[in-house]
mmCIF file of C-alpha atoms in Angstrom:
data_model
loop_
_atom_site.group_PDB
_atom_site.id
_atom_site.type_symbol
_atom_site.label_atom_id
_atom_site.label_comp_id
_atom_site.label_asym_id
_atom_site.label_seq_id
_atom_site.Cartn_x
_atom_site.Cartn_y
_atom_site.Cartn_z
ATOM 1 C CA MET R 147 15.445 14.248 7.088
ATOM 2 C CA PRO R 148 17.352 11.115 8.210
ATOM 3 C CA PRO R 149 18.449 8.785 5.383
ATOM 4 C CA PHE R 150 15.959 6.074 6.292
ATOM 5 C CA ASP R 151 13.029 8.400 5.692
ATOM 6 C CA VAL R 152 11.457 8.492 2.241
ATOM 7 C CA PRO R 153 9.640 11.369 0.541
ATOM 8 C CA GLU R 154 5.921 11.650 1.158
ATOM 9 C CA GLY R 155 4.005 9.724 -1.467
ATOM 10 C CA ASP R 156 6.797 7.285 -2.266
ATOM 11 C CA PRO R 157 5.088 3.962 -3.147
ATOM 12 C CA PHE R 158 7.852 2.059 -1.341
ATOM 13 C CA GLY R 159 7.532 3.833 1.998
ATOM 14 C CA PRO R 160 7.072 2.269 5.454
ATOM 15 C CA HIS R 161 3.469 1.350 4.556
ATOM 16 C CA ASN R 162 4.763 -1.128 1.956
ATOM 17 C CA LEU R 163 8.040 -2.893 2.927
ATOM 18 C CA PRO R 164 8.291 -5.670 0.304
ATOM 19 C CA TYR R 165 10.837 -8.451 0.781
ATOM 20 C CA GLY R 166 13.615 -9.526 -1.546
ATOM 21 C CA VAL R 167 17.072 -11.083 -1.592
ATOM 22 C CA PHE R 168 20.148 -9.038 -2.497
ATOM 23 C CA SER R 169 23.917 -8.965 -2.512
ATOM 24 C CA PRO R 170 25.803 -5.746 -1.704
ATOM 25 C CA SER R 171 28.183 -4.693 -4.441
ATOM 26 C CA ASP R 172 31.217 -5.462 -2.270
ATOM 27 C CA ASP R 173 29.947 -8.772 -0.910
ATOM 28 C CA ALA R 174 28.720 -11.860 -2.817
ATOM 29 C CA GLU R 175 26.738 -13.187 0.146
ATOM 30 C CA ARG R 176 22.993 -13.220 -0.413
ATOM 31 C CA ARG R 177 20.770 -11.804 2.307
ATOM 32 C CA VAL R 178 17.133 -10.877 2.920
ATOM 33 C CA GLY R 179 16.404 -7.258 2.127
ATOM 34 C CA VAL R 180 13.417 -4.970 2.573
ATOM 35 C CA ARG R 181 12.883 -2.140 0.117
ATOM 36 C CA LEU R 182 12.506 1.348 1.553
ATOM 37 C CA GLY R 183 12.268 4.043 -1.091
ATOM 38 C CA ASP R 184 15.376 3.800 -3.278
ATOM 39 C CA ARG R 185 17.299 1.827 -0.653
ATOM 40 C CA VAL R 186 17.457 -1.757 0.567
ATOM 41 C CA LEU R 187 17.557 -2.540 4.276
ATOM 42 C CA ASP R 188 19.639 -5.552 5.294
ATOM 43 C CA ALA R 189 16.869 -7.103 7.386
ATOM 44 C CA GLY R 190 18.958 -9.812 9.024
ATOM 45 C CA ALA R 191 21.743 -7.433 10.035
ATOM 46 C CA VAL R 192 19.438 -4.842 11.573
ATOM 47 C CA ALA R 193 17.422 -7.585 13.323
ATOM 48 C CA ALA R 194 20.613 -8.973 14.876
ATOM 49 C CA ALA R 195 21.797 -5.509 15.876
ATOM 50 C CA LEU R 196 18.517 -4.785 17.641
ATOM 51 C CA GLY R 197 18.288 -8.185 19.324
ATOM 52 C CA SER R 198 15.215 -9.424 17.460
ATOM 53 C CA PRO R 199 14.132 -12.999 18.235
ATOM 54 C CA ASP R 200 13.448 -13.381 14.504
ATOM 55 C CA ALA R 201 16.962 -12.454 13.413
ATOM 56 C CA ASP R 202 17.682 -16.023 12.317
ATOM 57 C CA LEU R 203 14.696 -16.050 9.935
ATOM 58 C CA LEU R 204 16.051 -12.951 8.223
ATOM 59 C CA ALA R 205 19.733 -13.913 8.178
ATOM 60 C CA ARG R 206 19.277 -16.349 5.284
ATOM 61 C CA PRO R 207 20.103 -16.318 1.562
ATOM 62 C CA THR R 208 16.441 -16.884 0.629
ATOM 63 C CA LEU R 209 12.970 -15.970 1.888
ATOM 64 C CA ASN R 210 11.922 -19.610 2.285
ATOM 65 C CA PRO R 211 12.569 -19.873 6.055
ATOM 66 C CA LEU R 212 10.468 -16.758 6.646
ATOM 67 C CA LEU R 213 7.762 -18.068 4.299
ATOM 68 C CA ALA R 214 7.644 -21.373 6.172
ATOM 69 C CA ALA R 215 7.397 -19.687 9.588
ATOM 70 C CA GLY R 216 3.704 -18.899 9.091
ATOM 71 C CA PRO R 217 1.293 -16.024 9.644
ATOM 72 C CA GLU R 218 2.174 -15.220 13.260
ATOM 73 C CA ALA R 219 5.850 -14.823 12.371
ATOM 74 C CA TRP R 220 4.988 -12.811 9.236
ATOM 75 C CA SER R 221 2.945 -10.391 11.321
ATOM 76 C CA ARG R 222 5.564 -10.137 14.066
ATOM 77 C CA VAL R 223 8.421 -9.475 11.633
ATOM 78 C CA ARG R 224 6.444 -6.891 9.671
ATOM 79 C CA SER R 225 5.482 -5.066 12.862
ATOM 80 C CA ALA R 226 9.101 -4.985 13.989
ATOM 81 C CA LEU R 227 10.326 -3.732 10.612
ATOM 82 C CA THR R 228 7.730 -0.960 10.603
ATOM 83 C CA THR R 229 8.891 0.144 14.038
ATOM 84 C CA TRP R 230 12.558 0.051 13.079
ATOM 85 C CA VAL R 231 12.117 2.275 10.015
ATOM 86 C CA THR R 232 9.779 4.795 11.649
ATOM 87 C CA ASP R 233 11.065 5.167 15.226
ATOM 88 C CA PRO R 234 13.890 7.748 15.412
ATOM 89 C CA ALA R 235 15.370 5.783 18.299
ATOM 90 C CA HIS R 236 16.517 3.170 15.771
ATOM 91 C CA GLY R 237 17.737 5.692 13.201
ATOM 92 C CA ALA R 238 21.471 5.127 13.572
ATOM 93 C CA THR R 239 21.125 1.347 13.467
ATOM 94 C CA VAL R 240 18.885 1.442 10.415
ATOM 95 C CA GLU R 241 21.151 3.900 8.627
ATOM 96 C CA ALA R 242 24.131 1.613 9.131
ATOM 97 C CA HIS R 243 22.398 -1.220 7.265
ATOM 98 C CA LEU R 244 20.849 0.614 4.319
ATOM 99 C CA HIS R 245 22.221 0.084 0.800
ATOM 100 C CA PRO R 246 21.413 2.168 -2.289
ATOM 101 C CA LEU R 247 19.151 0.109 -4.527
ATOM 102 C CA ALA R 248 21.185 1.039 -7.594
ATOM 103 C CA GLU R 249 24.329 -0.491 -6.070
ATOM 104 C CA VAL R 250 23.066 -3.944 -5.103
ATOM 105 C CA ARG R 251 22.383 -7.096 -7.072
ATOM 106 C CA LEU R 252 18.884 -8.532 -6.745
ATOM 107 C CA HIS R 253 18.255 -12.280 -6.855
ATOM 108 C CA LEU R 254 15.289 -14.625 -7.199
ATOM 109 C CA PRO R 255 13.760 -13.976 -3.772
ATOM 110 C CA PHE R 256 12.651 -17.532 -2.953
ATOM 111 C CA GLU R 257 13.281 -21.089 -4.062
ATOM 112 C CA VAL R 258 10.322 -22.026 -6.253
ATOM 113 C CA ALA R 259 8.859 -25.408 -5.315
ATOM 114 C CA ASP R 260 6.030 -25.837 -7.845
ATOM 115 C CA TYR R 261 4.557 -23.480 -10.414
ATOM 116 C CA VAL R 262 0.922 -23.325 -11.532
ATOM 117 C CA ASP R 263 -0.592 -20.919 -14.060
ATOM 118 C CA PHE R 264 -4.310 -20.114 -14.177
ATOM 119 C CA TYR R 265 -6.635 -18.552 -16.750
ATOM 120 C CA ALA R 266 -8.711 -16.311 -14.493
ATOM 121 C CA SER R 267 -9.578 -13.265 -16.626
ATOM 122 C CA GLU R 268 -12.926 -13.499 -18.408
ATOM 123 C CA ASN R 269 -11.918 -10.657 -20.722
ATOM 124 C CA HIS R 270 -8.757 -12.512 -21.740
ATOM 125 C CA ALA R 271 -10.532 -15.856 -22.127
ATOM 126 C CA ARG R 272 -13.243 -14.297 -24.289
ATOM 127 C CA ASN R 273 -10.689 -12.504 -26.470
ATOM 128 C CA VAL R 274 -8.774 -15.733 -27.021
ATOM 129 C CA GLY R 275 -12.019 -17.541 -27.791
ATOM 130 C CA ARG R 276 -13.022 -14.920 -30.358
ATOM 131 C CA ILE R 277 -9.596 -15.090 -32.007
ATOM 132 C CA PHE R 278 -9.374 -18.879 -32.307
ATOM 133 C CA ARG R 279 -13.054 -19.876 -32.351
ATOM 134 C CA PRO R 280 -14.722 -16.951 -34.144
ATOM 135 C CA ASP R 281 -17.780 -19.006 -35.149
ATOM 136 C CA ALA R 282 -18.441 -20.495 -31.706
ATOM 137 C CA ALA R 283 -21.774 -19.672 -30.072
ATOM 138 C CA ASP R 284 -19.943 -18.870 -26.837
ATOM 139 C CA SER R 285 -16.360 -17.596 -26.766
ATOM 140 C CA LEU R 286 -15.853 -19.297 -23.388
ATOM 141 C CA THR R 287 -15.394 -23.035 -23.029
ATOM 142 C CA PRO R 288 -18.256 -24.808 -21.181
ATOM 143 C CA ASN R 289 -16.239 -25.283 -17.991
ATOM 144 C CA TRP R 290 -14.874 -21.739 -17.662
ATOM 145 C CA LYS R 291 -17.546 -20.276 -15.359
ATOM 146 C CA HIS R 292 -17.508 -23.365 -13.126
ATOM 147 C CA LEU R 293 -13.843 -23.716 -12.182
ATOM 148 C CA PRO R 294 -10.521 -21.847 -12.405
ATOM 149 C CA ILE R 295 -8.777 -23.445 -15.384
ATOM 150 C CA GLY R 296 -5.044 -23.929 -14.942
ATOM 151 C CA TYR R 297 -1.992 -26.022 -15.777
ATOM 152 C CA HIS R 298 1.219 -27.041 -14.025
ATOM 153 C CA GLY R 299 4.307 -25.247 -15.316
ATOM 154 C CA ARG R 300 8.047 -25.548 -14.822
ATOM 155 C CA ALA R 301 9.460 -24.209 -11.560
ATOM 156 C CA GLY R 302 13.081 -24.453 -12.698
ATOM 157 C CA THR R 303 12.717 -21.751 -15.336
ATOM 158 C CA VAL R 304 11.219 -19.075 -13.095
ATOM 159 C CA VAL R 305 13.727 -16.211 -13.257
ATOM 160 C CA VAL R 306 14.114 -12.880 -11.517
ATOM 161 C CA SER R 307 13.404 -9.560 -13.209
ATOM 162 C CA GLY R 308 16.314 -8.370 -15.335
ATOM 163 C CA THR R 309 17.203 -11.844 -16.607
ATOM 164 C CA ASP R 310 17.499 -12.044 -20.399
ATOM 165 C CA VAL R 311 14.980 -14.341 -22.093
ATOM 166 C CA VAL R 312 16.454 -16.463 -24.863
ATOM 167 C CA ARG R 313 14.051 -16.874 -27.770
ATOM 168 C CA PRO R 314 12.792 -20.459 -27.548
ATOM 169 C CA SER R 315 12.996 -22.984 -30.362
ATOM 170 C CA GLY R 316 10.599 -25.813 -31.097
ATOM 171 C CA GLN R 317 8.252 -27.316 -33.601
ATOM 172 C CA ARG R 318 5.650 -25.139 -35.297
ATOM 173 C CA LYS R 319 3.237 -25.652 -38.138
ATOM 174 C CA GLY R 320 1.411 -22.785 -39.795
ATOM 175 C CA PRO R 321 -1.950 -23.254 -41.548
ATOM 176 C CA GLY R 322 -0.241 -23.355 -44.941
ATOM 177 C CA ASP R 323 2.681 -25.576 -43.969
ATOM 178 C CA PRO R 324 2.523 -29.173 -45.289
ATOM 179 C CA GLU R 325 4.693 -30.448 -42.420
ATOM 180 C CA PRO R 326 5.947 -29.065 -39.114
ATOM 181 C CA VAL R 327 9.284 -27.242 -39.079
ATOM 182 C CA PHE R 328 11.804 -26.662 -36.301
ATOM 183 C CA GLY R 329 13.308 -23.323 -35.367
ATOM 184 C CA PRO R 330 13.111 -20.235 -33.163
ATOM 185 C CA SER R 331 9.633 -19.006 -32.292
ATOM 186 C CA VAL R 332 8.405 -16.239 -34.593
ATOM 187 C CA ARG R 333 5.387 -15.385 -32.430
ATOM 188 C CA LEU R 334 6.956 -14.662 -29.052
ATOM 189 C CA ASP R 335 4.523 -13.030 -26.637
ATOM 190 C CA ILE R 336 4.087 -11.852 -23.068
ATOM 191 C CA GLU R 337 1.419 -12.397 -20.456
ATOM 192 C CA ALA R 338 0.964 -9.729 -17.798
ATOM 193 C CA GLU R 339 0.096 -11.624 -14.620
ATOM 194 C CA VAL R 340 0.190 -11.541 -10.830
ATOM 195 C CA GLY R 341 1.884 -14.358 -8.920
ATOM 196 C CA PHE R 342 0.995 -15.568 -5.420
ATOM 197 C CA VAL R 343 3.681 -17.037 -3.160
ATOM 198 C CA VAL R 344 2.845 -19.862 -0.761
ATOM 199 C CA GLY R 345 4.455 -19.829 2.647
ATOM 200 C CA THR R 346 2.816 -22.378 4.944
ATOM 201 C CA PRO R 347 2.625 -25.907 3.496
ATOM 202 C CA SER R 348 -0.386 -28.202 3.710
ATOM 203 C CA ALA R 349 -0.757 -31.949 4.177
ATOM 204 C CA GLN R 350 -1.361 -34.146 1.160
ATOM 205 C CA GLY R 351 -4.987 -35.254 1.066
ATOM 206 C CA THR R 352 -6.238 -32.160 2.915
ATOM 207 C CA PRO R 353 -7.811 -29.474 0.707
ATOM 208 C CA VAL R 354 -7.303 -25.814 1.605
ATOM 209 C CA PRO R 355 -10.650 -23.988 1.902
ATOM 210 C CA LEU R 356 -11.299 -20.412 0.802
ATOM 211 C CA THR R 357 -10.821 -19.337 4.411
ATOM 212 C CA GLY R 358 -7.290 -20.795 4.395
ATOM 213 C CA PHE R 359 -5.926 -18.298 1.895
ATOM 214 C CA ARG R 360 -4.337 -15.957 4.462
ATOM 215 C CA GLU R 361 -2.947 -18.890 6.424
ATOM 216 C CA HIS R 362 -0.983 -20.222 3.465
ATOM 217 C CA VAL R 363 -0.231 -17.312 1.099
ATOM 218 C CA PHE R 364 2.508 -14.898 2.135
ATOM 219 C CA GLY R 365 2.352 -12.306 -0.620
ATOM 220 C CA LEU R 366 2.220 -11.513 -4.301
ATOM 221 C CA CYS R 367 4.384 -10.203 -7.110
ATOM 222 C CA LEU R 368 4.186 -9.148 -10.725
ATOM 223 C CA LEU R 369 4.853 -11.949 -13.196
ATOM 224 C CA ASN R 370 5.416 -12.206 -16.955
ATOM 225 C CA ASP R 371 4.686 -15.662 -18.326
ATOM 226 C CA TRP R 372 6.439 -15.487 -21.691
ATOM 227 C CA SER R 373 4.668 -17.476 -24.397
ATOM 228 C CA ALA R 374 5.714 -18.852 -27.787
ATOM 229 C CA ARG R 375 2.332 -18.775 -29.501
ATOM 230 C CA ASP R 376 3.391 -20.708 -32.599
ATOM 231 C CA ILE R 377 4.999 -23.537 -30.621
ATOM 232 C CA GLN R 378 2.038 -23.614 -28.252
ATOM 233 C CA ALA R 379 -0.562 -23.765 -31.053
ATOM 234 C CA TRP R 380 1.012 -26.884 -32.577
ATOM 235 C CA GLU R 381 1.707 -28.791 -29.358
ATOM 236 C CA TYR R 382 -1.137 -28.029 -26.974
ATOM 237 C CA VAL R 383 -3.801 -30.454 -28.251
ATOM 238 C CA PRO R 384 -4.715 -32.525 -26.282
ATOM 239 C CA LEU R 385 -2.590 -31.996 -23.159
ATOM 240 C CA GLY R 386 -2.118 -28.224 -23.022
ATOM 241 C CA PRO R 387 0.904 -25.893 -22.706
ATOM 242 C CA PHE R 388 4.387 -27.416 -22.685
ATOM 243 C CA LEU R 389 7.449 -26.107 -24.561
ATOM 244 C CA GLY R 390 5.605 -22.961 -25.619
ATOM 245 C CA LYS R 391 5.425 -21.842 -21.978
ATOM 246 C CA SER R 392 8.177 -23.589 -20.019
ATOM 247 C CA PHE R 393 11.250 -21.724 -21.274
ATOM 248 C CA ALA R 394 10.941 -18.678 -18.970
ATOM 249 C CA THR R 395 8.639 -17.079 -16.413
ATOM 250 C CA SER R 396 9.874 -13.735 -15.049
ATOM 251 C CA VAL R 397 8.971 -12.563 -11.536
ATOM 252 C CA SER R 398 9.694 -9.411 -9.592
ATOM 253 C CA ALA R 399 12.626 -9.285 -7.213
ATOM 254 C CA TRP R 400 10.197 -7.986 -4.556
ATOM 255 C CA ILE R 401 7.397 -9.909 -2.849
ATOM 256 C CA THR R 402 4.702 -7.637 -1.420
ATOM 257 C CA PRO R 403 3.150 -9.161 1.721
ATOM 258 C CA LEU R 404 -0.615 -9.501 1.727
ATOM 259 C CA ALA R 405 -0.641 -7.427 4.922
ATOM 260 C CA ALA R 406 0.433 -4.373 2.901
ATOM 261 C CA LEU R 407 -2.549 -4.707 0.577
ATOM 262 C CA GLU R 408 -5.531 -4.659 2.932
ATOM 263 C CA HIS R 409 -6.827 -1.384 1.487
ATOM 264 C CA ALA R 410 -6.596 -2.787 -2.039
ATOM 265 C CA ARG R 411 -9.045 -5.635 -1.448
ATOM 266 C CA VAL R 412 -12.157 -5.467 -3.640
ATOM 267 C CA ALA R 413 -15.087 -7.685 -4.529
ATOM 268 C CA PRO R 414 -14.636 -9.719 -7.714
ATOM 269 C CA PRO R 415 -16.999 -9.313 -10.679
ATOM 270 C CA GLU R 416 -20.554 -10.546 -10.231
ATOM 271 C CA ARG R 417 -20.862 -14.318 -10.588
ATOM 272 C CA THR R 418 -23.098 -15.364 -13.449
ATOM 273 C CA HIS R 419 -23.215 -19.091 -12.671
ATOM 274 C CA PRO R 420 -23.834 -20.876 -9.332
ATOM 275 C CA LEU R 421 -20.592 -22.152 -7.816
ATOM 276 C CA LEU R 422 -19.968 -25.434 -6.072
ATOM 277 C CA PRO R 423 -19.581 -25.022 -2.293
ATOM 278 C CA TYR R 424 -15.786 -25.189 -2.214
ATOM 279 C CA LEU R 425 -15.591 -22.211 -4.622
ATOM 280 C CA ASP R 426 -18.605 -20.245 -3.377
ATOM 281 C CA ASP R 427 -17.262 -16.943 -2.037
ATOM 282 C CA SER R 428 -20.603 -15.138 -1.835
ATOM 283 C CA HIS R 429 -20.255 -14.795 1.939
ATOM 284 C CA ALA R 430 -16.463 -14.521 2.101
ATOM 285 C CA GLU R 431 -14.350 -11.411 2.550
ATOM 286 C CA PRO R 432 -13.642 -9.553 -0.705
ATOM 287 C CA GLY R 433 -11.243 -11.775 -2.636
ATOM 288 C CA GLY R 434 -10.097 -9.459 -5.409
ATOM 289 C CA TYR R 435 -7.233 -6.953 -5.432
ATOM 290 C CA ASP R 436 -7.233 -3.510 -7.019
ATOM 291 C CA LEU R 437 -3.864 -3.589 -8.764
ATOM 292 C CA ARG R 438 -3.185 -1.120 -11.598
ATOM 293 C CA ILE R 439 -0.724 -2.710 -14.035
ATOM 294 C CA SER R 440 1.196 -1.066 -16.873
ATOM 295 C CA VAL R 441 2.882 -2.944 -19.716
ATOM 296 C CA ALA R 442 5.695 -1.236 -21.629
ATOM 297 C CA VAL R 443 7.589 -2.439 -24.695
ATOM 298 C CA ASN R 444 10.915 -0.645 -25.165
ATOM 299 C CA GLY R 445 9.750 2.051 -22.767
ATOM 300 C CA GLU R 446 6.426 2.688 -24.531
ATOM 301 C CA VAL R 447 3.303 1.876 -22.476
ATOM 302 C CA VAL R 448 1.073 -0.351 -24.614
ATOM 303 C CA SER R 449 -1.490 -1.535 -22.066
ATOM 304 C CA GLU R 450 -2.834 -0.883 -18.569
ATOM 305 C CA PRO R 451 -4.647 -4.031 -17.408
ATOM 306 C CA PRO R 452 -6.754 -3.758 -14.195
ATOM 307 C CA PHE R 453 -6.417 -6.755 -11.889
ATOM 308 C CA SER R 454 -9.725 -5.887 -10.189
ATOM 309 C CA THR R 455 -11.589 -7.334 -13.195
ATOM 310 C CA MET R 456 -10.323 -10.900 -12.631
ATOM 311 C CA TYR R 457 -13.276 -13.300 -12.400
ATOM 312 C CA TRP R 458 -11.562 -15.965 -10.307
ATOM 313 C CA THR R 459 -9.817 -14.841 -7.110
ATOM 314 C CA ALA R 460 -6.511 -16.053 -5.682
ATOM 315 C CA ALA R 461 -8.394 -17.732 -2.815
ATOM 316 C CA GLN R 462 -10.559 -19.660 -5.279
ATOM 317 C CA GLN R 463 -7.509 -20.661 -7.285
ATOM 318 C CA LEU R 464 -5.824 -21.997 -4.152
ATOM 319 C CA ALA R 465 -8.966 -23.887 -3.134
ATOM 320 C CA HIS R 466 -9.272 -25.466 -6.564
ATOM 321 C CA LEU R 467 -5.550 -26.264 -6.743
ATOM 322 C CA THR R 468 -5.818 -28.338 -3.561
ATOM 323 C CA VAL R 469 -9.392 -29.684 -3.661
ATOM 324 C CA ASN R 470 -8.185 -33.015 -5.051
ATOM 325 C CA GLY R 471 -5.829 -33.402 -2.090
ATOM 326 C CA ALA R 472 -2.724 -31.932 -3.718
ATOM 327 C CA SER R 473 -0.382 -30.575 -1.055
ATOM 328 C CA LEU R 474 1.189 -27.141 -0.833
ATOM 329 C CA ARG R 475 4.903 -26.652 -0.308
ATOM 330 C CA THR R 476 6.763 -23.607 0.918
ATOM 331 C CA GLY R 477 7.801 -21.689 -2.168
ATOM 332 C CA ASP R 478 4.919 -22.794 -4.371
ATOM 333 C CA LEU R 479 4.080 -20.108 -6.920
ATOM 334 C CA TYR R 480 0.766 -19.821 -8.680
ATOM 335 C CA ALA R 481 -0.098 -17.185 -11.248
ATOM 336 C CA SER R 482 -3.374 -15.523 -12.126
ATOM 337 C CA GLY R 483 -3.142 -15.957 -15.865
ATOM 338 C CA THR R 484 -3.137 -13.023 -18.270
ATOM 339 C CA VAL R 485 -4.757 -9.915 -16.803
ATOM 340 C CA SER R 486 -6.976 -8.164 -19.359
ATOM 341 C CA GLY R 487 -9.641 -5.521 -18.928
ATOM 342 C CA PRO R 488 -12.652 -4.807 -21.144
ATOM 343 C CA ALA R 489 -11.010 -2.003 -23.150
ATOM 344 C CA GLU R 490 -8.608 -2.499 -26.041
ATOM 345 C CA ASN R 491 -5.819 -0.671 -24.172
ATOM 346 C CA GLN R 492 -6.245 -3.007 -21.189
ATOM 347 C CA ARG R 493 -5.252 -6.264 -22.863
ATOM 348 C CA GLY R 494 -2.408 -8.114 -21.196
ATOM 349 C CA SER R 495 -0.857 -9.928 -24.161
ATOM 350 C CA LEU R 496 0.293 -9.070 -27.666
ATOM 351 C CA LEU R 497 -1.961 -11.859 -28.916
ATOM 352 C CA GLU R 498 -4.917 -9.696 -27.869
ATOM 353 C CA LEU R 499 -3.387 -6.262 -28.442
ATOM 354 C CA THR R 500 -2.592 -7.100 -32.071
ATOM 355 C CA TRP R 501 -5.498 -9.531 -32.511
ATOM 356 C CA ASN R 502 -3.187 -12.425 -33.331
ATOM 357 C CA GLY R 503 -0.899 -10.208 -35.400
ATOM 358 C CA ARG R 504 -3.606 -8.729 -37.623
ATOM 359 C CA ASP R 505 -3.270 -5.220 -36.153
ATOM 360 C CA PRO R 506 0.415 -4.589 -35.261
ATOM 361 C CA LEU R 507 1.273 -2.063 -32.565
ATOM 362 C CA GLU R 508 2.727 1.232 -33.735
ATOM 363 C CA LEU R 509 5.802 1.861 -31.579
ATOM 364 C CA PRO R 510 8.398 4.641 -31.904
ATOM 365 C CA ASP R 511 10.941 2.071 -33.118
ATOM 366 C CA GLY R 512 8.601 0.320 -35.547
ATOM 367 C CA LYS R 513 5.604 -1.970 -35.751
ATOM 368 C CA ARG R 514 5.215 -5.031 -33.543
ATOM 369 C CA ALA R 515 2.909 -7.989 -34.041
ATOM 370 C CA PHE R 516 5.009 -10.122 -31.695
ATOM 371 C CA LEU R 517 8.346 -9.569 -29.946
ATOM 372 C CA GLU R 518 11.609 -9.090 -31.813
ATOM 373 C CA ASP R 519 15.139 -9.774 -30.535
ATOM 374 C CA GLY R 520 16.315 -6.880 -28.404
ATOM 375 C CA ASP R 521 12.821 -5.893 -27.245
ATOM 376 C CA VAL R 522 12.520 -5.111 -23.531
ATOM 377 C CA VAL R 523 9.203 -5.728 -21.803
ATOM 378 C CA THR R 524 8.568 -4.120 -18.410
ATOM 379 C CA LEU R 525 5.586 -4.585 -16.098
ATOM 380 C CA THR R 526 4.935 -2.110 -13.276
ATOM 381 C CA ALA R 527 1.976 -1.742 -10.922
ATOM 382 C CA TRP R 528 0.592 -0.006 -7.878
ATOM 383 C CA ALA R 529 -2.317 -0.528 -5.515
ATOM 384 C CA PRO R 530 -4.247 1.930 -3.333
ATOM 385 C CA GLY R 531 -3.170 2.087 0.290
ATOM 386 C CA ALA R 532 -4.455 3.814 3.412
ATOM 387 C CA ASP R 533 -5.116 7.569 3.409
ATOM 388 C CA GLY R 534 -4.519 8.013 -0.302
ATOM 389 C CA THR R 535 -1.114 6.326 -0.359
ATOM 390 C CA ARG R 536 0.079 4.037 -3.113
ATOM 391 C CA ILE R 537 1.623 0.592 -2.693
ATOM 392 C CA GLY R 538 4.260 -0.013 -5.350
ATOM 393 C CA LEU R 539 4.841 -3.493 -6.711
ATOM 394 C CA GLY R 540 8.354 -4.295 -7.850
ATOM 395 C CA GLU R 541 8.732 -4.196 -11.617
ATOM 396 C CA VAL R 542 9.317 -7.172 -13.874
ATOM 397 C CA SER R 543 11.571 -6.574 -16.846
ATOM 398 C CA GLY R 544 13.126 -8.868 -19.417
ATOM 399 C CA ARG R 545 14.991 -8.494 -22.698
ATOM 400 C CA VAL R 546 14.540 -10.913 -25.593
ATOM 401 C CA VAL R 547 17.805 -12.250 -27.010
ATOM 402 C CA GLY R 548 18.327 -14.515 -30.006
ATOM 403 C CA ARG R 549 20.115 -17.837 -29.893
#
C-alpha cells in the first residue's frame, strides 16, 4: 500500500479532501493543505510539480484566493486533487509532498471577513423559551417560524481549533443582586454549531436567492460559539448579544467543500407556517445536511446533536442575510446557531443539558453546570457519503483558561 493510500473506511479518504492551512514543523511558511487520512498534502507544491494551471491558487498562505475563484475553479481543483491522490501514476509526486498530521501546525484556514450567527434549531429555541419564559403560551417568539433569526458577531475573535479560550469578564447581575457586579463569567457555556464559508462575493444591493447558495458558499466546518450566559443575560435587552458572545468563536482547521457532502443532503423538517417567496424552499433541492455531531467535555461525550433537525437551512439563512441588499465578501462566515435534537442527550449547549444549571452533568471528574477553568470541549462529526462511506468533519477543540 503506497503511503498516499488510506485504510478503507477512513472518513478522511479521497472521497472527502477537506482544505486547511498548515506549516510544516521545519518551516514557518503557511501553505494550503488537503487532509488525506492522517497526513496533510501540500496542495500548492504538488500542483506546481504536476504543472497544474491552478497552482497559484493553492500556493498561498490562506484559502481566500481559492474561495474567491468561484465554483468552476472549486470543481476543477477538487477533480485534480482526487486524480492526484488516486492515480498511481502520481504516487511518487504525492508521496514527496505528504506531511504527517501530527507533525504540522494548523492555522485559521481563511481570513474571516464578517461573522453572522443564526438561531435555526426549533428544538434549541423551544428549550430556551421554556427555560426563560416558562409561563409563555408559546415557547417560540412570534417571528421565529417566519424568518431565520440572527445577529452580527465579531470576525476578529474567530479562532482555530486548539486555541485556548480565556474566560471572559464583564458585567453580570443575578436575580438577587441589588446592583450589577464586574468579574469573570461564572456561567460559561458552549454552542455546538456548523459554520458556512462564503467564497464568491455579491454586489451590495443585490440579494442572493435560494438558488444562489452553491454559487456563493464554498464549504462548511464545525463551530463552537462560546457563550457567557450571565454576561449575555444582563446586556442583551434590547439589542441582543454583545460581550457575552464576542470573546471567542472556535472553528475547525478543516473546511469540507460542499461537493463532498452531496450524499448527506436531506429535506429539512416540515414547514408549519407559510413562507414568504424569498424563503420558500418547497420546490428547491433538499437544503438540509445529515451531520452527526458529538460534544465531549474532558473526553466524555455529553451530547450527540443531529444537524438534520435544523428548521432553517443554510440556503435560507444566506437568502435572509442578503435580502436587504447586504453584500457578501470572500471569507464571510455564518453559523447555524446551536444544534439541538428532540432528545435530552441531543442538546447542543450546557444551558439546555443542565436546564440552566438546575440539573448538573455527572462527569468522571465531577459535576458541571457550566464550564470550569481547565475544561476541554471537543466537537466532532461525520456525514454519510456514497456507498456507505463516512465524511469526517475536522474537530473543534478548545480549553478554558482563567485570567
